[in-house]
Coordinates of C-alpha atoms in Angstrom, one line a residue:
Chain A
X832 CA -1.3 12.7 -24.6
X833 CA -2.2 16.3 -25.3
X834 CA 0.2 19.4 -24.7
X835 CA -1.0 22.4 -26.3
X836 CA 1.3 23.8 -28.7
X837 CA 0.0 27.7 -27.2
X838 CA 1.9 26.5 -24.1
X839 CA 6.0 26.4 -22.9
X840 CA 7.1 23.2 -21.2
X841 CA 9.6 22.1 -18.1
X842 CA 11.8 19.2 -17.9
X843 CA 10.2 19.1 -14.1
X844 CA 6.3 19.3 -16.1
X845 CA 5.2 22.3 -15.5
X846 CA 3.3 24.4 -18.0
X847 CA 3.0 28.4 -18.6
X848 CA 0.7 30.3 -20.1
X849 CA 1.6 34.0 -20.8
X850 CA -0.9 36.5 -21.0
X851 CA 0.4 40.2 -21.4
X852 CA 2.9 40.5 -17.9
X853 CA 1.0 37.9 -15.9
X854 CA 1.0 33.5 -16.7
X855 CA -0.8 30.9 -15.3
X856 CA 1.3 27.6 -14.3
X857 CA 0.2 24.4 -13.6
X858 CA 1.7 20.5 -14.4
X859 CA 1.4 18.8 -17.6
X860 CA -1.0 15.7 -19.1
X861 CA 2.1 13.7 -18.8
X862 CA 2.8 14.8 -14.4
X863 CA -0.6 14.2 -14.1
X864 CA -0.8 10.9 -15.3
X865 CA 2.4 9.8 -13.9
X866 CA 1.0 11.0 -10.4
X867 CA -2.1 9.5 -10.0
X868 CA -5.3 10.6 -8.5
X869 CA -4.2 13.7 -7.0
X870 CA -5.8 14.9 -3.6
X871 CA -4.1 17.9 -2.1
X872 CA -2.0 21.2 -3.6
X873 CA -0.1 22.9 -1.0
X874 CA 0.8 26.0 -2.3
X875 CA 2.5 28.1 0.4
X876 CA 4.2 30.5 -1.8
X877 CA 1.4 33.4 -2.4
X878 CA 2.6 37.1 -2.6
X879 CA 6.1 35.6 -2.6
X880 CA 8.7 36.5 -5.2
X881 CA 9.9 33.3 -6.5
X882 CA 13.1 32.5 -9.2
X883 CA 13.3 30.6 -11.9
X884 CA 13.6 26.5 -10.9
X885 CA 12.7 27.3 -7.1
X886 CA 9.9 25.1 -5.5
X887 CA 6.2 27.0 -5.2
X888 CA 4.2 24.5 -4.1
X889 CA 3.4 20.6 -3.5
X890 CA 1.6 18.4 -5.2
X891 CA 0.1 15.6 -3.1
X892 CA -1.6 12.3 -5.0
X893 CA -2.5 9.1 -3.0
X894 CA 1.1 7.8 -3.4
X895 CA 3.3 10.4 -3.5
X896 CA 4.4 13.8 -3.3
X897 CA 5.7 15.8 -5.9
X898 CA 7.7 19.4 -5.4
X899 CA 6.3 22.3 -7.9
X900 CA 8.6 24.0 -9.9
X901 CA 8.4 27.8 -11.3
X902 CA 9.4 28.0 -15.1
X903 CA 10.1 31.4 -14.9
X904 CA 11.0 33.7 -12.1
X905 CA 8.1 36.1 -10.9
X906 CA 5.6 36.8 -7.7
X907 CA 2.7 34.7 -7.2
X908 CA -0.5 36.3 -7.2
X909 CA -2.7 34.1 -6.9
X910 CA -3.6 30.2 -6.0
X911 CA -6.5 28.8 -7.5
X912 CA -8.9 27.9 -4.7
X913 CA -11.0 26.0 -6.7
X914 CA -8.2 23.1 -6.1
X915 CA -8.9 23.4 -2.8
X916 CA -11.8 21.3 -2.6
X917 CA -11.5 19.8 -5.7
X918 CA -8.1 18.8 -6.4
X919 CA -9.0 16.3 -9.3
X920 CA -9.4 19.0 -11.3
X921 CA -5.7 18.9 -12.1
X922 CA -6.5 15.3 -13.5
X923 CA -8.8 16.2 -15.7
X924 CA -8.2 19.3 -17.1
X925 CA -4.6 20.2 -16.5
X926 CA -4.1 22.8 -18.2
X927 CA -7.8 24.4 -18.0
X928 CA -9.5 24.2 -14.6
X929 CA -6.3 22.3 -13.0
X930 CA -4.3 25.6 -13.2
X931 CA -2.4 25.8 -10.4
X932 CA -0.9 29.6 -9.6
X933 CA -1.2 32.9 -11.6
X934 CA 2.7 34.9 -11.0
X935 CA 3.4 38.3 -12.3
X936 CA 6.6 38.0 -14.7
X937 CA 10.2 39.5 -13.5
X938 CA 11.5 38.9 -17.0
X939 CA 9.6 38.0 -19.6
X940 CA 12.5 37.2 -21.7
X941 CA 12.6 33.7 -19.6
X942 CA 9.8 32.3 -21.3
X943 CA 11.3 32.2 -24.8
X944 CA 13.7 29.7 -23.2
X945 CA 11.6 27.0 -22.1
X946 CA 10.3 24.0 -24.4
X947 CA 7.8 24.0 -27.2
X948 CA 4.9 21.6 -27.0
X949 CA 6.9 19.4 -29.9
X950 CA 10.4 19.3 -27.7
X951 CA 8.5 18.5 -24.6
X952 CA 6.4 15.5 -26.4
X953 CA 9.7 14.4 -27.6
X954 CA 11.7 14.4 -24.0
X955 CA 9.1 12.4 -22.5
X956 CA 8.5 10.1 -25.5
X957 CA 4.4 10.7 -26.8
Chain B
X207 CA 13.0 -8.0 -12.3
X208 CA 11.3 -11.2 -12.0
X209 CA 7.8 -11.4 -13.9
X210 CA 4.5 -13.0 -12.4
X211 CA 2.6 -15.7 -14.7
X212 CA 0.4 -12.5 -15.6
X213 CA 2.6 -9.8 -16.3
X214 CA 1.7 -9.6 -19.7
X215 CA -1.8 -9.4 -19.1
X216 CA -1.5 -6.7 -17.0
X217 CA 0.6 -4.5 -19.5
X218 CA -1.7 -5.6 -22.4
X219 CA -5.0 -4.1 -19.9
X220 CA -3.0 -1.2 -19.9
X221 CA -1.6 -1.2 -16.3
X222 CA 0.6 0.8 -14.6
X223 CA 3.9 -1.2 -13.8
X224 CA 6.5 -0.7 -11.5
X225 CA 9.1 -2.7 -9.9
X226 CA 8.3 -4.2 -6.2
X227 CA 10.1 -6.7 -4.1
X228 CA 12.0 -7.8 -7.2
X229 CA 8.9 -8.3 -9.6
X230 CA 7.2 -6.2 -12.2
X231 CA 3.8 -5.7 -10.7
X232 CA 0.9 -3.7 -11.8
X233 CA 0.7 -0.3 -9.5
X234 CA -2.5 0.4 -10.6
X235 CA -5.3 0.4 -14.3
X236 CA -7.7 2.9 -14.2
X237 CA -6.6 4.8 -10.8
X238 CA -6.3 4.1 -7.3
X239 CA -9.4 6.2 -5.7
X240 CA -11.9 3.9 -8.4
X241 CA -10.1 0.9 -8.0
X242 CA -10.1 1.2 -4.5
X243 CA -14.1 1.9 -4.7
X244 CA -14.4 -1.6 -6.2
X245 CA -13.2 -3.6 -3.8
X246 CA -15.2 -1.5 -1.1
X247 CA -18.5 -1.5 -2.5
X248 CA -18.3 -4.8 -5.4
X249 CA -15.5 -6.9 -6.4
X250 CA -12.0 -6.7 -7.9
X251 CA -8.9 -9.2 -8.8
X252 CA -5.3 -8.3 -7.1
X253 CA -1.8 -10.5 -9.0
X254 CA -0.4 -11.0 -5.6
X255 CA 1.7 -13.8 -7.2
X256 CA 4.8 -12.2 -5.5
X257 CA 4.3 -13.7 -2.0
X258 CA 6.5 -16.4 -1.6
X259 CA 4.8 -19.8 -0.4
X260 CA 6.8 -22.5 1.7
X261 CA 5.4 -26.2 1.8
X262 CA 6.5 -27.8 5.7
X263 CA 6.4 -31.7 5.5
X264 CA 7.0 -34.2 8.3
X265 CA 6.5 -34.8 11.7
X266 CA 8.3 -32.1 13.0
X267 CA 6.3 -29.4 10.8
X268 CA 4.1 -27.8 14.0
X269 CA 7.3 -28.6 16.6
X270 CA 9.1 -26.1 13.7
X271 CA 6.5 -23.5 13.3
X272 CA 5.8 -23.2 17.0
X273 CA 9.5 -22.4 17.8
X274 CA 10.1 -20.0 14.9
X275 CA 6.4 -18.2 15.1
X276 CA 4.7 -16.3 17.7
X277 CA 0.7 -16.8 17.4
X278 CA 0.2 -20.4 18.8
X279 CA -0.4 -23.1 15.9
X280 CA -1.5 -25.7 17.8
X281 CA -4.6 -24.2 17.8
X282 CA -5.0 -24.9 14.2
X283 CA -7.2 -27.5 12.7
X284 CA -6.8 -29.0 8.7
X285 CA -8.4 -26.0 6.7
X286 CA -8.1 -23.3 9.1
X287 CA -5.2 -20.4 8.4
X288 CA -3.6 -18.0 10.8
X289 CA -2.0 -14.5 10.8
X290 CA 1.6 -14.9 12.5
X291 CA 4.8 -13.7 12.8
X292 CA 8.8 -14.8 12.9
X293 CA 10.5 -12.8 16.4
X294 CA 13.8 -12.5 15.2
X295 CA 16.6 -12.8 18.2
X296 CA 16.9 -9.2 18.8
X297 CA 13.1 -8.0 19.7
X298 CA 12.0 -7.2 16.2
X299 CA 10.2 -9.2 13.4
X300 CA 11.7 -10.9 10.6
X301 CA 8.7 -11.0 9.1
X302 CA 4.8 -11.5 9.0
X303 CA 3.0 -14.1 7.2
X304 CA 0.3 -16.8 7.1
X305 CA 0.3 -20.3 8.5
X306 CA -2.1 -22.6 6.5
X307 CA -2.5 -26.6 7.9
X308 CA -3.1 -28.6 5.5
X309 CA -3.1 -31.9 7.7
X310 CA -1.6 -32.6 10.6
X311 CA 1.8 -33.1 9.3
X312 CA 1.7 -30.9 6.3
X313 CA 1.3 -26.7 6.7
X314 CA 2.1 -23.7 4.3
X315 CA 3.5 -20.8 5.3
X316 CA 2.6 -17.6 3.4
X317 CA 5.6 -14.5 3.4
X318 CA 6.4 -11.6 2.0
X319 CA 7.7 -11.4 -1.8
X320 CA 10.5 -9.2 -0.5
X321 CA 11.8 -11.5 2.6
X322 CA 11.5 -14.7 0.7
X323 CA 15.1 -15.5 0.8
X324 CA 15.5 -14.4 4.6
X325 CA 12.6 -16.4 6.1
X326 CA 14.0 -18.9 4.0
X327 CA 16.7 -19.2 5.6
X328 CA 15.7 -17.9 9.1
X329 CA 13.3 -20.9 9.1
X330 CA 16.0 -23.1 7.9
X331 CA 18.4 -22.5 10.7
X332 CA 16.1 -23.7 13.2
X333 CA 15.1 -26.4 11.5
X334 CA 16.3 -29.7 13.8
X335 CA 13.2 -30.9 13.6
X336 CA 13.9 -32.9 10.4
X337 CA 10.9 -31.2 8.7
X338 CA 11.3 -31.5 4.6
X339 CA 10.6 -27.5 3.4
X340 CA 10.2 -26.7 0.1
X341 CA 9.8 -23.0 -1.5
X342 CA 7.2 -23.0 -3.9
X343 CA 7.0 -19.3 -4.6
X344 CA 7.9 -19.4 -8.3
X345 CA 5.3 -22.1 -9.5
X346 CA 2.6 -21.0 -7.6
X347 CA 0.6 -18.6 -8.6
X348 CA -2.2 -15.9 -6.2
X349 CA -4.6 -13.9 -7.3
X350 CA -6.6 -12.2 -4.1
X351 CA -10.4 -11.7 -4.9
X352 CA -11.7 -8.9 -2.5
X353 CA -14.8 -7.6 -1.8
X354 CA -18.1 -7.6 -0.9
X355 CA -19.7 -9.2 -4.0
X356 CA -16.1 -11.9 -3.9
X357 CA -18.6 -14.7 -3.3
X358 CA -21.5 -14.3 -5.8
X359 CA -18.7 -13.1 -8.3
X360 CA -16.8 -16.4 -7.8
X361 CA -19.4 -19.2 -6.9
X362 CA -20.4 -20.3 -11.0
X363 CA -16.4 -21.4 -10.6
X364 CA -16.5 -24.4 -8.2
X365 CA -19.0 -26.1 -6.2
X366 CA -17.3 -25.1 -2.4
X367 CA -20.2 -23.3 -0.7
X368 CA -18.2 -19.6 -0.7
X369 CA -20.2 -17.7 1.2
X370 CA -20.9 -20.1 3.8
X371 CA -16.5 -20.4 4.1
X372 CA -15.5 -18.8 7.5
X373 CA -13.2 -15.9 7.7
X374 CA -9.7 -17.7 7.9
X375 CA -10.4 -20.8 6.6
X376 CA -9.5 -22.6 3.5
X377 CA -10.4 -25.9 1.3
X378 CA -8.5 -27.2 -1.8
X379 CA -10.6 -28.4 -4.7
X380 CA -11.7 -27.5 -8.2
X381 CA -11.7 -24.4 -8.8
X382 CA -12.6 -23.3 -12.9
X383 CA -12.5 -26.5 -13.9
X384 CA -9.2 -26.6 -12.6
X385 CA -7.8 -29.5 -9.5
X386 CA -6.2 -28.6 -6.5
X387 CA -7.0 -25.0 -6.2
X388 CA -6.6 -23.6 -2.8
X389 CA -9.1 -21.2 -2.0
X390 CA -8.4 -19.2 0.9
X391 CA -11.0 -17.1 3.0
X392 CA -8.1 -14.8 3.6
X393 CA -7.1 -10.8 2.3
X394 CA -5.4 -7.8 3.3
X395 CA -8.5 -5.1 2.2
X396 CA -10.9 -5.9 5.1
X397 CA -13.4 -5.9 2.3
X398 CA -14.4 -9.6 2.4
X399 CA -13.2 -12.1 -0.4
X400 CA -11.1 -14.8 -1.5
X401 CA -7.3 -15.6 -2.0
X402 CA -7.0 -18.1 -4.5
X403 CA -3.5 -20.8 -4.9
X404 CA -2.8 -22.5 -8.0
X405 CA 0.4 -23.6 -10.0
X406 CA 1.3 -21.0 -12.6
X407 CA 0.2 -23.2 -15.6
X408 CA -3.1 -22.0 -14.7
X409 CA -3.1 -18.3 -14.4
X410 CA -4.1 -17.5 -17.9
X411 CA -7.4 -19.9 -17.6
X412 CA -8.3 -18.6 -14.0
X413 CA -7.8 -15.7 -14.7
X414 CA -10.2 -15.3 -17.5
X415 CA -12.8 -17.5 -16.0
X416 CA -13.0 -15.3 -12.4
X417 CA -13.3 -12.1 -15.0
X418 CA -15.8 -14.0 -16.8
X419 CA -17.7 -15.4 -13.8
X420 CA -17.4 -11.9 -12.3
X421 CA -18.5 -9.5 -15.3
X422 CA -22.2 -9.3 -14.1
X423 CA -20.5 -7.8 -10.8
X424 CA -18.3 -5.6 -12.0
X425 CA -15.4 -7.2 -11.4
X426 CA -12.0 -5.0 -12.4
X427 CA -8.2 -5.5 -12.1
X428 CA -6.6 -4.0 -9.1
X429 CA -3.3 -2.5 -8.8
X430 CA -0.5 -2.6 -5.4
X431 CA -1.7 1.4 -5.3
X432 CA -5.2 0.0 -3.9
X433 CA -4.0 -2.6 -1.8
X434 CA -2.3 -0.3 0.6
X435 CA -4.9 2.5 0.6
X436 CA -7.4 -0.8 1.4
X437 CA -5.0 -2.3 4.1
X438 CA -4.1 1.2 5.4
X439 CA -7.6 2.3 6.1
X440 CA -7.7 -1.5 8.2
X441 CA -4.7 -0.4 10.1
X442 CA -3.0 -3.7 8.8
X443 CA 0.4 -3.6 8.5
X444 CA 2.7 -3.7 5.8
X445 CA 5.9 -5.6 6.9
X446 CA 8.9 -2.9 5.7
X447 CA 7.1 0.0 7.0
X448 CA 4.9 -0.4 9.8
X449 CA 6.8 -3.8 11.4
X450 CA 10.4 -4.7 10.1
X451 CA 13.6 -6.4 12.3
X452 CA 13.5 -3.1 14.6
X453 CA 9.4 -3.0 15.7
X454 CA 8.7 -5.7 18.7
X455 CA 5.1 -7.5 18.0
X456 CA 4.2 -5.7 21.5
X457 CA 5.0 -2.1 20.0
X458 CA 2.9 -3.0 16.6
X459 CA 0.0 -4.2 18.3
X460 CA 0.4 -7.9 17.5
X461 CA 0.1 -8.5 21.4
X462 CA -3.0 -10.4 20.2
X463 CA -0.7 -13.0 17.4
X464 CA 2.0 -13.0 20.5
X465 CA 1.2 -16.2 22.9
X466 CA 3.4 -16.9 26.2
X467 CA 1.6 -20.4 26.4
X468 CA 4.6 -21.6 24.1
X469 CA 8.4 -21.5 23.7
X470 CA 9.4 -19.5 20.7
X471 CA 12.2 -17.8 19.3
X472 CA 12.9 -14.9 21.9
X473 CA 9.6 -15.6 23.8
X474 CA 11.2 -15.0 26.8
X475 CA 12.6 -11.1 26.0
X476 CA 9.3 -10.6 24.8
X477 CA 7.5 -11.5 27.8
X478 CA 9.1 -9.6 29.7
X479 CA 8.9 -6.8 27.4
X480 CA 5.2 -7.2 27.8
X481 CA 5.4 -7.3 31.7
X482 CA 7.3 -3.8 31.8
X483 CA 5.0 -2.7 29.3
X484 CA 6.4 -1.1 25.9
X485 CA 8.2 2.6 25.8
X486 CA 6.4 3.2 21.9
X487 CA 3.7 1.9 20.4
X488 CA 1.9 2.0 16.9
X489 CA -0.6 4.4 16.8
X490 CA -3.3 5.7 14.2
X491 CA -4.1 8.5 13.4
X492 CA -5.9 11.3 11.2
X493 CA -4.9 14.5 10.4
X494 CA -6.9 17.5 11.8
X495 CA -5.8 20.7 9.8
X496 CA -4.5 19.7 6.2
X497 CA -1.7 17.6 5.3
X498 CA -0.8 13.9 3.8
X499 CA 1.3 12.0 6.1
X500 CA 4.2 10.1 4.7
X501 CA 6.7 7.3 5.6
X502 CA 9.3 8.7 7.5
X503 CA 7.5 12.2 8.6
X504 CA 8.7 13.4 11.8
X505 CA 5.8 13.3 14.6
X506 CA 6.0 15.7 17.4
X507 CA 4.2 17.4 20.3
X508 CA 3.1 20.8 20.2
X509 CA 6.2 22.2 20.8
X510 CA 7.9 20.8 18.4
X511 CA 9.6 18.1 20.0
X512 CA 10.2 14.6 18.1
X513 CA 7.9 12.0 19.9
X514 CA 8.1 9.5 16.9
X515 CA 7.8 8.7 13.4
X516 CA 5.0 8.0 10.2
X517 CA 5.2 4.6 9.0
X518 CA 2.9 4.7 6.8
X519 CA 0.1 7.3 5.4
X520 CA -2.3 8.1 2.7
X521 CA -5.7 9.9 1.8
X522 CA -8.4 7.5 2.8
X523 CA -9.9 7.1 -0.6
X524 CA -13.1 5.8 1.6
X525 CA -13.3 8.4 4.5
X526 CA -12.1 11.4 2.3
X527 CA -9.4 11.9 4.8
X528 CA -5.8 11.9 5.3
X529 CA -4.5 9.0 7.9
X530 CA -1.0 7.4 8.6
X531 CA 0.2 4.7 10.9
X532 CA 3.5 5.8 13.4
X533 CA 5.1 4.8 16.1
X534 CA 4.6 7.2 19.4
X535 CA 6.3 7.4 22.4
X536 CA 3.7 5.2 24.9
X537 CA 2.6 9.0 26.8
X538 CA 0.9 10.0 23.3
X539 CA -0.6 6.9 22.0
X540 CA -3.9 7.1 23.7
X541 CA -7.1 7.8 21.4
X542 CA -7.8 11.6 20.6
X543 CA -4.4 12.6 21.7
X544 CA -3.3 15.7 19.5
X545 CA 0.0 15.2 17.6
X546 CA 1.5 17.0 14.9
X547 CA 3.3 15.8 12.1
X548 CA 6.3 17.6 10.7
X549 CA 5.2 18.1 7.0
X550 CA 7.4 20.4 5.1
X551 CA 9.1 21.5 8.1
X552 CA 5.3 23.2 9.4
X553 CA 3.2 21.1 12.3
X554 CA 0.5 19.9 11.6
X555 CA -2.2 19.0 13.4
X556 CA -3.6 15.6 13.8
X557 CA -4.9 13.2 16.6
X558 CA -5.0 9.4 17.4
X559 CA -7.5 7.1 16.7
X560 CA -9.3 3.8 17.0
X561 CA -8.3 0.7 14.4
X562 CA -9.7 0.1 12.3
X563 CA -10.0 3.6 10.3
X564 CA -12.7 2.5 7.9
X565 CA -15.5 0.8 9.6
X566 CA -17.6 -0.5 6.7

C-alpha cells in the first residue's frame, strides 16, 4: 500500500496536504481499500468552519457508509466536484484526483501533530 | 468462526474475508461493482457452503413439510425444488428456504446459515410425523454458479443437458467426474445458473474443474458483497433484513409462496390477515434526488412524518442507481408514490417501484 511520506495521517484515514495556509484532505490507500467500490461523497459542510476530529462529510461505497473526519480544524472551501460524477476516483487515486475538500487552516500548528507516513503504515500494519 | 471446505482458497485468491452467520466467508476479490458485472453479463462461482441443508426421511416427510411450510408441496414432483417459508406462531417468519423432493418419501430442505439451529429445532417440534431428519450442513458443500454463460461454462463437467434443465428443477448425477452431485437450477442473482451439492471431500476437485471448465468464459470468484447487490436489484429477500420473526409472508410479498388450500402452522391468522388485507407492506424503491439508503433508515412522508423503515439498500451496480427495500404503511406502497428517506437527518427524495429493479 502506498502513503506518501509528503502527507500527515489520521487514526480515522484521512490525509492532509498543506500548501502555504490552505490543505487538501481526502482518505487514505488503506480507507479506500477497506471500503470498497465507492459511489457517493456527501459533503455538506462547504463554507463551514469545522474543528479538529468533527465529521465533514460522508463517504458512501456499495456496502457501507463511512463518516469523514477533519485532521485539523479550519473552513472548507471547497468540494471537489469532480467526485461528483465520478466517485471512483477516490479508489484509484486517493490522494491525487480522489481529493476530497480543500479547508483554509485555523491553526497551522495542528498539523505537526498528526502521523508521518511511517507511524501511519505502522498502526494499520503495511 | 466456522470455516467452509474452501476457506483457504479464498484467502490464498486474495479475498476479502469477513465473519457471516458464524463462518469466515469471502466478502468480496477484485470488488463488488466488477464482480457483480460477471455474474450479469458472463459467469461467476459464489462459496455459499454456509446454508445449512436438512435431509427429511419417511413417510411422514411431505405430511411434516406441509404443516411447518407455507407454499404447498404437494405440488412437487421428484426433481423439482420450491421457494418456501416456515410461519412461526406469532405472524412472522422463522425463516425462508428451499424444499427439494428427492422421491416421494425423501426431500431436502435448504435454510439459512444463520437460522440453522432454529429451523432445526422449529421443524423438530412439530415433528409427530415420525419423519427421520438429519442436518447435513457441515459435510455438504455449495457452490452457486450464476449467470448467463452458467450453462456453456459448466456443460464439459457432466453429461446432464444444462441448458435444457428448467428453472427450479434439479437432477443428481456425475458432476466433474465426481457421483452424486446435485445440480440445482436454483440462485439468488436472477442472472440464470446453477447451484451445485456435493460432500465436502470434493470441494477442492470441483472447484478447480468448474474454474477450469469455465476459463474460456471468464469465469471469476464472487464474494457475499455481490450476492446482495445481485439479489437486491431482484427484489429477493434476504431473511434478517427484509423478512425475519416480525414481517408476515402477506406484508413481504410472499402472498404468492402463502397457500390457504392447506393446514399449516398459523394458516389460519394468516388467512385472515390476508382477508383484512395488510396495514404495511414491502415496498421498492429508488431514490430520486441523491442518497444511499441503508438498513434501518427512517422513511417518511413529505412532512416528515415516519411512515416506515429501509430493510435493505444499495447502489444498483447494474442500473447506476441507488435502491432499497422497506416496509411502508399500505397508503404509500403504491408504484411511483414519492417517499423520502431520512438520511443524515435530511429527506430525501425517492419513489416506489415495480419488482424486479433490474430487468435484464
Amino acid at each position: 500500500m502506498n502513503f506518501p511520506s509528503e502527507l500527515k495521517y489520521t487514526s480515522d484515514h484521512e490525509w492532509i496536504r498543506v500548501e502555504g495556509n490552505q490543505a487538501y484532505v481526502g482518505i487514505t490507500d488503506f480507507a479506500q481499500r477497506e471500503l470498497g467500490d465507492i459511489v457517493y461523497i456527501d459533503i455538506n459542510s462547504v463554507g463551514k468552519s469545522v474543528t479538529k476530529e468533527e465529521v465533514f462529510g460522508t463517504v458512501e461505497a456499495v456496502k457501507t457508509v463511512s463518516d469523514l473526519f477533519m485532521p485539523v480544524s479550519g473552513t472548507v472551501v471547497e468540494f471537489n466536484k469532480k467526485l461528483d460524477t465520478n466517485p471512483e476516483l477516490v479508489n484509484q487515486d486517493p490522494y491525487g484526483d480522489g481529493w476530497m475538500v480543500k479547508i483554509e487552516l485555523a491553526d497551522a500548528a495542528q498539523v505537526a501533530q498528526l502521523m508521518s507516513a511511517d507511524e501511519y503504515a505502522s498502526q494499520v500494519g503495511a | 468462526m466456522k470455516n467452509t471446505a474452501l476457506t483457504q482458497t479464498h484467502i490464498a485468491l486474495g479475498a476479502k474475508m469477513v465473519p457471516f452467520a458464524g463462518y469466515n466467508m469471502p466478502v468480496q476479490y477484485a470488488g463488488i461493482n466488477v464482480e457483480h458485472e460477471t455474474v450479469r453479463k458472463s459467469v461467476g462461482v459464489f462459496d455459499v457452503s454456509h446454508m445449512g441443508e436438512f435431509i427429511l426421511k419417511g413417510e411422514g416427510a411431505l405430511g411434516l413439510i406441509q404443516k411447518v411450510t407455507s407454499n404447498d408441496a404437494s405440488k412437487l414432483y421428484d426433481g423439482k425444488v420450491q421457494y418456501s417459508c416456515l410461519p412461526n406462531e406469532q405472524g412472522g417468519i422463522v425463516d425462508d428456504l428451499l424444499v427439494y423432493r428427492i422421491d416421494e418419501k425423501t426431500y431436502m430442505l435448504v435454510v439459512n446459515a444463520s437460522n440453522i439451529q432454529k429451523d432445526w429445532d422449529w421443524i423438530s417440534k412439530y415433528n409427530t410425523y415420525g419423519v427421520d431428519m438429519k442436518d447435513i450442513s457441515d459435510r455438504t458443500s455449495l457452490l452457486a454458479v450464476q449467470g448467463p454463460k452458467a450453462a456453456q461454462a459448466l456443460q464439459s463437467l457432466t453429461e446432464v443437458d444444462l441448458s435444457a434443465m428448467e428453472y427450479y428443477t434439479f437432477v443428481k448425477g456425475k458432476f466433474a467426474g465426481i457421483d452424486n452431485v446435485l445440480i440445482s437450477a436454483t440462485g439468488y442473482t436472477g442472472a440464470g445458473g446453477f447451484e451445485i451439492y456435493f460432500d465436502n471431500e470434493h470441494a477442492d476437485a470441483i472447484w478447480k474443474a468448474i474454474f477450469e471448465a469455465g476459463a474460456p468464459f471468464g469465469i471469476q470468484p464472487i464474494g457475499l458483497g455481490a450476492r446482495d447487490t445481485l439479489r437486491l436489484e431482484m427484489g429477493f429477500c434476504l431473511y434478517g433484513n427484509d423478512i425475519d420473526d416480525t414481517t408476515s409472508p402477506l406484508e413481504a410479498g410472499l402472498g404468492w409462496i402463502t397457500k390457504f388450500t392447506k393446514d399449516f402452522v398459523n394458516s389460519a391468522n394468516l388467512a385472515a390477515q390476508k382477508q383484512e388485507g395488510v396495514k404495511r407492506k414491502l415496498v421498492g424503491f429508488e431514490m430520486i434526488d441523491r442518497g444511499i439508503p441503508r438498513h434501518d433508515y427512517e422513511i417518511c412522508d413529505a412532512v416528515g412524518n415516519t411512515i416506515g423503515k429501509v430493510t435493505s439498500g444499495t447502489q444498483s451496480p447494474s442500473l447506476q442507481k441507488a435502491i432499497g427495500l422497506g416496509y411502508v404503511h399500505t397508503d404509500f406502497a403504491k408504484e411511483t408514490t414519492e417517499i423520502f428517506i431520512k438520511i443524515r437527518e435530511q429527506l430525501v427524495k425517492a419513489q416506489i417501484v415495480k419488482f424486479p429493479f433490474y430487468k435484464g
